Short mmCIF file of C-alpha atoms and ligand atoms in Angstrom, two decimals:
data_model
loop_
_atom_site.label_atom_id
_atom_site.label_comp_id
_atom_site.label_asym_id
_atom_site.label_seq_id
_atom_site.Cartn_x
_atom_site.Cartn_y
_atom_site.Cartn_z
CA MET I 1 -12.49 -8.95 25.97
CA GLN I 2 -11.81 -9.91 22.35
CA ASP I 3 -9.66 -12.93 21.59
CA VAL I 4 -8.04 -11.13 18.65
CA ILE I 5 -8.02 -7.56 17.41
CA ILE I 6 -6.78 -7.00 13.87
CA ILE I 7 -5.71 -3.48 12.95
CA GLY I 8 -6.09 -2.83 9.24
CA GLY I 9 -8.39 -4.27 6.59
CA GLY I 10 -6.16 -4.98 3.59
CA PRO I 11 -5.70 -8.53 2.25
CA GLY I 12 -3.40 -9.51 5.17
CA GLY I 13 -5.85 -8.30 7.83
CA LEU I 14 -8.91 -9.75 6.07
CA THR I 15 -7.23 -13.14 5.68
CA ALA I 16 -6.15 -13.16 9.33
CA GLY I 17 -9.76 -12.32 10.20
CA LEU I 18 -11.11 -15.11 8.01
CA TYR I 19 -8.87 -17.63 9.77
CA THR I 20 -9.43 -16.45 13.36
CA ALA I 21 -13.20 -16.10 12.89
CA ARG I 22 -13.34 -19.53 11.29
CA ALA I 23 -11.36 -20.89 14.27
CA ARG I 24 -14.19 -19.49 16.45
CA LEU I 25 -11.99 -16.84 18.06
CA LYS I 26 -13.89 -13.67 18.93
CA THR I 27 -12.30 -11.23 16.52
CA ALA I 28 -12.76 -7.55 15.71
CA LEU I 29 -11.05 -5.97 12.71
CA LEU I 30 -10.58 -2.21 13.00
CA GLU I 31 -10.24 -0.16 9.83
CA ARG I 32 -10.32 3.63 9.66
CA LEU I 33 -11.27 3.72 5.94
CA ALA I 34 -13.15 1.20 3.83
CA PRO I 35 -11.68 -2.33 4.12
CA GLY I 36 -9.34 -3.16 1.24
CA GLY I 37 -6.18 -1.17 1.78
CA GLN I 38 -4.02 -0.24 -1.17
CA VAL I 39 -5.53 -2.95 -3.37
CA LEU I 40 -8.55 -0.66 -3.70
CA THR I 41 -6.35 1.68 -5.71
CA THR I 42 -5.43 -1.06 -8.20
CA ASP I 43 -7.48 -1.21 -11.38
CA LEU I 44 -6.69 -4.78 -12.38
CA VAL I 45 -4.92 -7.40 -10.26
CA GLU I 46 -3.41 -9.97 -12.59
CA ASN I 47 -0.94 -11.79 -10.33
CA TYR I 48 -3.30 -13.17 -7.71
CA PRO I 49 -3.76 -16.87 -8.48
CA GLY I 50 -7.17 -18.16 -9.44
CA PHE I 51 -8.21 -15.28 -11.66
CA PRO I 52 -6.67 -15.96 -15.08
CA GLU I 53 -8.36 -12.94 -16.65
CA GLY I 54 -7.42 -10.73 -13.69
CA ILE I 55 -9.81 -9.19 -11.19
CA SER I 56 -10.42 -5.60 -10.14
CA GLY I 57 -8.82 -4.64 -6.84
CA PHE I 58 -12.21 -3.54 -5.53
CA GLU I 59 -13.89 -6.84 -6.36
CA LEU I 60 -11.06 -8.95 -4.95
CA VAL I 61 -11.12 -7.27 -1.53
CA ASP I 62 -14.92 -7.15 -1.50
CA ARG I 63 -14.91 -10.94 -1.94
CA MET I 64 -12.30 -11.33 0.82
CA LYS I 65 -14.39 -9.14 3.14
CA ARG I 66 -17.64 -11.01 2.47
CA GLN I 67 -15.91 -14.36 2.94
CA ALA I 68 -14.41 -13.32 6.31
CA GLU I 69 -17.72 -11.83 7.49
CA SER I 70 -19.56 -15.03 6.56
CA PHE I 71 -17.48 -16.79 9.25
CA GLY I 72 -18.32 -14.13 11.84
CA LEU I 73 -15.55 -11.54 11.49
CA GLU I 74 -16.74 -8.24 12.92
CA ILE I 75 -15.42 -5.26 10.95
CA ARG I 76 -15.60 -1.89 12.73
CA GLY I 77 -14.96 1.47 11.05
CA GLU I 78 -12.75 2.89 13.78
CA GLU I 79 -9.37 4.56 13.80
CA VAL I 80 -6.84 3.25 16.32
CA VAL I 81 -5.15 6.15 18.10
CA LYS I 82 -3.04 4.37 20.73
CA LEU I 83 -1.86 0.89 21.65
CA GLU I 84 -0.61 -0.60 24.92
CA LEU I 85 0.81 -3.96 23.99
CA SER I 86 3.25 -4.98 26.70
CA SER I 87 0.89 -6.59 29.23
CA GLU I 88 -0.98 -9.85 28.72
CA ALA I 89 -4.26 -8.00 28.02
CA LYS I 90 -3.45 -5.81 25.02
CA ARG I 91 -5.26 -2.47 25.08
CA VAL I 92 -6.42 -0.82 21.86
CA PHE I 93 -7.65 2.77 22.05
CA THR I 94 -9.79 3.93 19.14
CA SER I 95 -11.39 7.29 18.48
CA LYS I 96 -14.60 5.83 19.96
CA GLU I 97 -13.68 3.28 22.66
CA THR I 98 -11.03 1.25 24.46
CA LEU I 99 -10.86 -2.45 23.67
CA GLU I 100 -8.88 -5.34 25.13
CA ALA I 101 -7.64 -8.45 23.39
CA LYS I 102 -5.53 -11.50 24.14
CA ALA I 103 -3.69 -11.11 20.82
CA VAL I 104 -3.25 -8.28 18.33
CA ILE I 105 -2.49 -8.63 14.63
CA LEU I 106 -1.01 -5.47 13.11
CA ALA I 107 -1.99 -5.14 9.45
CA CYS I 108 -1.72 -1.36 9.10
CA GLY I 109 0.04 -1.45 5.74
CA ALA I 110 2.06 1.34 4.19
CA SER I 111 1.38 4.76 2.66
CA PRO I 112 2.79 6.33 -0.50
CA SER I 113 6.13 8.11 -0.02
CA LYS I 114 6.28 11.80 -0.88
CA LEU I 115 8.93 13.49 -2.98
CA GLY I 116 9.23 16.31 -0.46
CA ILE I 117 9.71 18.98 -3.14
CA GLU I 118 8.23 22.45 -3.55
CA GLY I 119 4.63 22.44 -4.74
CA GLU I 120 3.88 18.85 -3.67
CA GLU I 121 1.88 19.67 -0.56
CA LEU I 122 0.12 22.68 -2.13
CA LEU I 123 -1.01 20.82 -5.26
CA THR I 124 -1.88 17.39 -3.84
CA GLY I 125 -5.41 16.72 -5.01
CA LYS I 126 -5.10 19.60 -7.50
CA GLY I 127 -3.18 17.72 -10.16
CA ILE I 128 -0.86 15.65 -7.97
CA SER I 129 -2.05 12.13 -7.23
CA TYR I 130 -0.76 8.95 -5.62
CA CYS I 131 -3.52 6.80 -7.21
CA ALA I 132 -3.93 6.46 -10.96
CA THR I 133 -7.04 4.29 -10.64
CA CYS I 134 -8.74 7.01 -8.59
CA ASP I 135 -7.68 10.05 -10.61
CA GLY I 136 -6.57 8.82 -14.07
CA PRO I 137 -10.00 9.39 -15.71
CA PHE I 138 -9.71 13.15 -14.97
CA TYR I 139 -6.84 13.42 -17.47
CA ARG I 140 -8.56 12.37 -20.67
CA ASP I 141 -6.58 13.70 -23.68
CA GLN I 142 -4.14 15.56 -21.41
CA GLU I 143 -0.41 15.10 -20.85
CA VAL I 144 0.69 13.69 -17.50
CA ALA I 145 3.90 12.69 -15.76
CA VAL I 146 4.60 9.61 -13.65
CA ILE I 147 7.50 9.71 -11.20
CA GLY I 148 9.30 6.46 -10.27
CA GLY I 149 10.66 3.35 -11.91
CA GLY I 150 9.24 0.46 -9.86
CA ASP I 151 6.31 -1.86 -10.52
CA ALA I 152 3.79 0.70 -9.31
CA ALA I 153 5.08 3.54 -11.52
CA VAL I 154 5.29 1.40 -14.64
CA GLU I 155 1.98 -0.38 -14.09
CA GLU I 156 0.17 2.89 -13.43
CA ALA I 157 1.83 4.62 -16.40
CA ILE I 158 0.44 1.85 -18.62
CA PHE I 159 -2.99 2.29 -17.01
CA LEU I 160 -2.88 6.07 -17.59
CA THR I 161 -2.43 5.56 -21.36
CA LYS I 162 -6.14 4.64 -21.39
CA PHE I 163 -6.95 8.30 -20.71
CA ALA I 164 -3.98 10.60 -21.20
CA SER I 165 -2.72 11.68 -24.63
CA LYS I 166 0.87 11.26 -23.41
CA VAL I 167 2.53 9.85 -20.30
CA TYR I 168 6.08 10.93 -19.40
CA LEU I 169 7.71 8.35 -17.13
CA ILE I 170 10.39 10.18 -15.20
CA HIS I 171 12.99 7.98 -13.51
CA ARG I 172 16.12 8.93 -11.61
CA ARG I 173 18.24 6.18 -13.24
CA ASP I 174 18.52 4.78 -16.77
CA GLN I 175 17.14 1.36 -15.79
CA LEU I 176 13.74 0.51 -14.44
CA ARG I 177 13.33 -1.39 -11.19
CA ALA I 178 9.99 -2.82 -12.40
CA THR I 179 9.60 -6.47 -13.35
CA ARG I 180 10.58 -7.36 -16.95
CA LEU I 181 7.02 -8.09 -18.11
CA LEU I 182 5.85 -4.61 -17.11
CA GLN I 183 8.95 -3.02 -18.62
CA ASP I 184 8.29 -4.74 -21.97
CA ARG I 185 4.65 -3.64 -21.94
CA ALA I 186 5.56 -0.05 -21.16
CA MET I 187 8.31 0.08 -23.79
CA SER I 188 5.84 -1.04 -26.45
CA GLN I 189 3.35 1.68 -25.49
CA GLU I 190 3.58 4.56 -27.95
CA LYS I 191 2.00 7.02 -25.54
CA ILE I 192 4.73 6.50 -22.90
CA GLU I 193 7.90 8.56 -23.21
CA PHE I 194 10.75 7.71 -20.84
CA VAL I 195 12.73 10.53 -19.29
CA TRP I 196 15.86 8.90 -17.84
CA ASN I 197 18.33 10.07 -15.18
CA THR I 198 15.94 12.82 -14.19
CA VAL I 199 14.33 14.01 -10.97
CA PRO I 200 11.61 16.59 -10.43
CA THR I 201 12.75 19.58 -8.39
CA LYS I 202 9.49 21.54 -8.24
CA ILE I 203 5.85 21.02 -9.12
CA VAL I 204 4.69 24.23 -10.70
CA GLY I 205 1.22 25.78 -10.44
CA GLU I 206 -0.90 27.88 -8.14
CA SER I 207 -4.37 26.36 -7.94
CA GLN I 208 -3.61 23.45 -10.31
CA VAL I 209 -0.57 21.71 -11.73
CA ASP I 210 0.88 23.51 -14.76
CA GLY I 211 4.10 21.53 -15.06
CA LEU I 212 7.26 20.18 -13.53
CA ASP I 213 10.75 21.55 -13.15
CA LEU I 214 13.19 18.74 -13.89
CA LYS I 215 16.89 18.18 -13.38
CA ASP I 216 19.12 15.76 -15.27
CA VAL I 217 21.12 14.11 -12.48
CA LYS I 218 24.08 13.38 -14.81
CA THR I 219 24.47 16.76 -16.52
CA GLY I 220 22.78 19.02 -13.97
CA VAL I 221 20.76 20.59 -16.82
CA THR I 222 17.34 21.85 -15.72
CA THR I 223 14.22 21.89 -17.90
CA HIS I 224 10.52 22.56 -17.58
CA LEU I 225 7.88 20.03 -18.65
CA PRO I 226 4.31 21.31 -19.04
CA VAL I 227 1.84 18.64 -17.80
CA SER I 228 -1.54 18.87 -16.13
CA GLY I 229 -1.19 15.82 -13.88
CA VAL I 230 1.66 14.36 -11.82
CA PHE I 231 1.39 10.81 -10.46
CA ILE I 232 3.96 9.92 -7.81
CA PHE I 233 4.94 6.27 -7.25
CA ILE I 234 8.27 6.26 -5.46
CA GLY I 235 7.61 3.51 -2.94
CA TYR I 236 5.88 3.31 0.38
CA ARG I 237 6.61 4.05 4.04
CA PRO I 238 5.25 1.76 6.74
CA ASN I 239 2.33 2.87 8.91
CA SER I 240 4.24 1.92 12.04
CA ASP I 241 3.94 5.14 14.07
CA LEU I 242 1.48 3.51 16.50
CA VAL I 243 3.99 0.83 17.48
CA LYS I 244 7.33 2.48 16.87
CA ASP I 245 8.31 2.65 20.55
CA GLN I 246 6.90 -0.78 21.39
CA VAL I 247 7.90 -3.46 18.87
CA GLU I 248 11.19 -3.93 17.06
CA LEU I 249 11.40 -2.13 13.69
CA ASP I 250 14.01 -2.40 10.95
CA ALA I 251 16.10 0.58 9.81
CA ARG I 252 13.32 1.71 7.45
CA GLY I 253 10.58 1.48 10.08
CA PHE I 254 9.01 -1.84 8.99
CA VAL I 255 7.96 -4.25 11.78
CA VAL I 256 10.34 -7.17 12.38
CA THR I 257 8.72 -10.57 12.96
CA ASN I 258 9.79 -14.20 13.22
CA ASP I 259 8.58 -16.92 10.83
CA ASN I 260 5.29 -17.10 12.73
CA MET I 261 4.68 -13.36 12.11
CA GLU I 262 5.21 -12.69 15.82
CA THR I 263 6.80 -9.35 16.70
CA SER I 264 9.21 -8.71 19.57
CA ILE I 265 6.16 -8.70 21.91
CA PRO I 266 4.52 -12.11 22.55
CA GLY I 267 0.94 -12.15 21.31
CA VAL I 268 1.50 -9.27 18.90
CA PHE I 269 1.78 -10.23 15.24
CA ALA I 270 2.38 -8.25 12.04
CA VAL I 271 1.42 -9.04 8.44
CA GLY I 272 1.43 -7.49 4.99
CA ASP I 273 3.17 -4.34 3.79
CA LEU I 274 3.89 -3.23 7.36
CA ARG I 275 6.23 -6.18 7.88
CA SER I 276 9.97 -6.16 7.19
CA LYS I 277 10.36 -8.54 4.21
CA LEU I 278 11.46 -9.04 0.62
CA LEU I 279 8.23 -9.02 -1.36
CA ARG I 280 5.14 -6.86 -0.84
CA GLN I 281 2.29 -8.45 -2.77
CA ILE I 282 -1.32 -9.49 -2.14
CA THR I 283 -0.18 -13.11 -2.28
CA THR I 284 2.43 -12.64 0.44
CA ALA I 285 0.07 -10.61 2.66
CA VAL I 286 -2.57 -13.32 2.43
CA GLY I 287 -0.16 -16.11 3.45
CA GLU I 288 1.14 -14.04 6.33
CA GLY I 289 -2.43 -13.34 7.49
CA ALA I 290 -3.15 -17.07 7.67
CA THR I 291 0.11 -17.78 9.52
CA ALA I 292 -0.43 -14.96 12.03
CA ALA I 293 -3.99 -16.13 12.72
CA PHE I 294 -2.84 -19.70 13.37
CA ALA I 295 0.05 -18.50 15.56
CA ALA I 296 -2.32 -16.20 17.48
CA GLU I 297 -4.64 -19.16 18.10
CA LYS I 298 -1.71 -21.20 19.49
CA TYR I 299 -0.61 -18.22 21.61
CA ILE I 300 -4.11 -17.82 23.10
CA GLU I 301 -4.26 -21.58 23.86
CA SER I 302 -0.92 -21.27 25.67
CA LEU I 303 -2.44 -18.62 27.98
CA GLU I 304 -5.24 -20.93 29.11
P1 NAP G 401 9.62 0.45 -5.31
O1 NAP G 401 9.73 -0.91 -5.90
O2 NAP G 401 10.33 0.74 -4.02
O3 NAP G 401 10.11 1.48 -6.42
C1 NAP G 401 10.20 2.85 -6.12
C2 NAP G 401 10.73 3.57 -7.35
O4 NAP G 401 10.77 4.96 -7.08
C3 NAP G 401 12.16 3.14 -7.70
O5 NAP G 401 12.29 3.04 -9.09
C4 NAP G 401 13.00 4.26 -7.12
O6 NAP G 401 14.17 4.49 -7.86
C5 NAP G 401 12.09 5.46 -7.25
N1 NAP G 401 12.32 6.45 -6.19
C6 NAP G 401 12.40 6.24 -4.86
N2 NAP G 401 12.60 7.40 -4.20
C7 NAP G 401 12.65 8.37 -5.15
C8 NAP G 401 12.82 9.77 -5.11
N3 NAP G 401 12.97 10.43 -3.94
N4 NAP G 401 12.84 10.45 -6.28
C9 NAP G 401 12.67 9.80 -7.46
N5 NAP G 401 12.49 8.48 -7.56
C10 NAP G 401 12.48 7.76 -6.42
O7 NAP G 401 8.10 0.88 -5.04
P2 NAP G 401 6.74 0.50 -5.80
O8 NAP G 401 6.91 0.51 -7.26
O9 NAP G 401 5.73 1.37 -5.18
O10 NAP G 401 6.47 -0.99 -5.33
C11 NAP G 401 6.39 -1.30 -3.93
C12 NAP G 401 6.20 -2.80 -3.78
O11 NAP G 401 4.92 -3.18 -4.29
C13 NAP G 401 7.24 -3.60 -4.56
O12 NAP G 401 7.56 -4.74 -3.80
C14 NAP G 401 6.52 -3.97 -5.82
O13 NAP G 401 7.01 -5.15 -6.42
C15 NAP G 401 5.09 -4.13 -5.33
N6 NAP G 401 4.14 -3.88 -6.43
C16 NAP G 401 3.84 -4.92 -7.22
C17 NAP G 401 2.98 -4.76 -8.30
C18 NAP G 401 2.69 -5.94 -9.16
O14 NAP G 401 3.13 -7.03 -8.84
N7 NAP G 401 1.96 -5.79 -10.24
C19 NAP G 401 2.44 -3.50 -8.56
C20 NAP G 401 2.78 -2.44 -7.73
C21 NAP G 401 3.66 -2.64 -6.68
P3 NAP G 401 15.40 3.43 -7.88
O15 NAP G 401 14.95 2.33 -8.78
O16 NAP G 401 16.53 4.23 -8.41
O17 NAP G 401 15.59 3.02 -6.44
#
């Protein structure tokens, strides 16, 4: 039996693993993809303290991973398919094996939301992307559209100006949600053209994106915008399907915890983007990972 199983290898999970491994708790971290989570899709992280020049998302999580492993964290490339959390021994079923642990830390993160419009499913990977860092370089000297008005949309639109000849930022309101600093940077970028009060209604193309059908939400006027790439950043939905009938979730499906990151089931903790909270950042995930690890240690001591 493991002392702790951590599900998910983003900054929250890796930090929890660093702390539990360092506390000499037998810990396995399960991650279906490469450890790193959504940070891997970030070109430059410039709001994580300690790196005044910024640091690439890849390098930051690689450092976190190496640090946790140096204290004995075992990282396994396995997908969790089922969880039984209610009894004292928590059971974790992966595609390869069944594991048991005294405590479980959920760090499964969130996935990009979809627009749910015609053409989106057909053309994903054929001109539609949810990751500018991954796919931006394919659009050198081409025109692209970014959908959304939050930090992600604005930050990625700025990143795309490195490659694209023009970036249309299409937002459903006439004010951005993004932080002021990013707004100012985007507004001063000549390659970015803002398309306000507008939503896409269809992504047009057969084997690749040819353009977008747009609708002005104030006037109802519809237009067509020819672009070869569409980058969608309209928020995230929590990866809480595995626990949705077991722990308490908020109205949007994020996991509810107390101040110690403990969910409605004793011995089950949640950290990072999966958790119901105000601010989803690397900094907040990291702090939550440390708290959950410490609380898990106290919980395990209370069992003995
Ligand atoms: P977000 O803050 O939830 O913003 C989503 C944006 O998409 C909003 O502007 C929203 O419009 C728009 N939107 C939502 N549904 C839509 C739809 N169906 N059609 C058209 N537009 C739609 O999401 P995010 O930008 O992905 O950021 C998620 C979290 O990560 C935030 O907490 C953010 O601060 C954080 N983040 C931080 C950084 C950074 O610090 N550098 C970078 C990236 C993300 P409305 O504004 O009208 O609601």
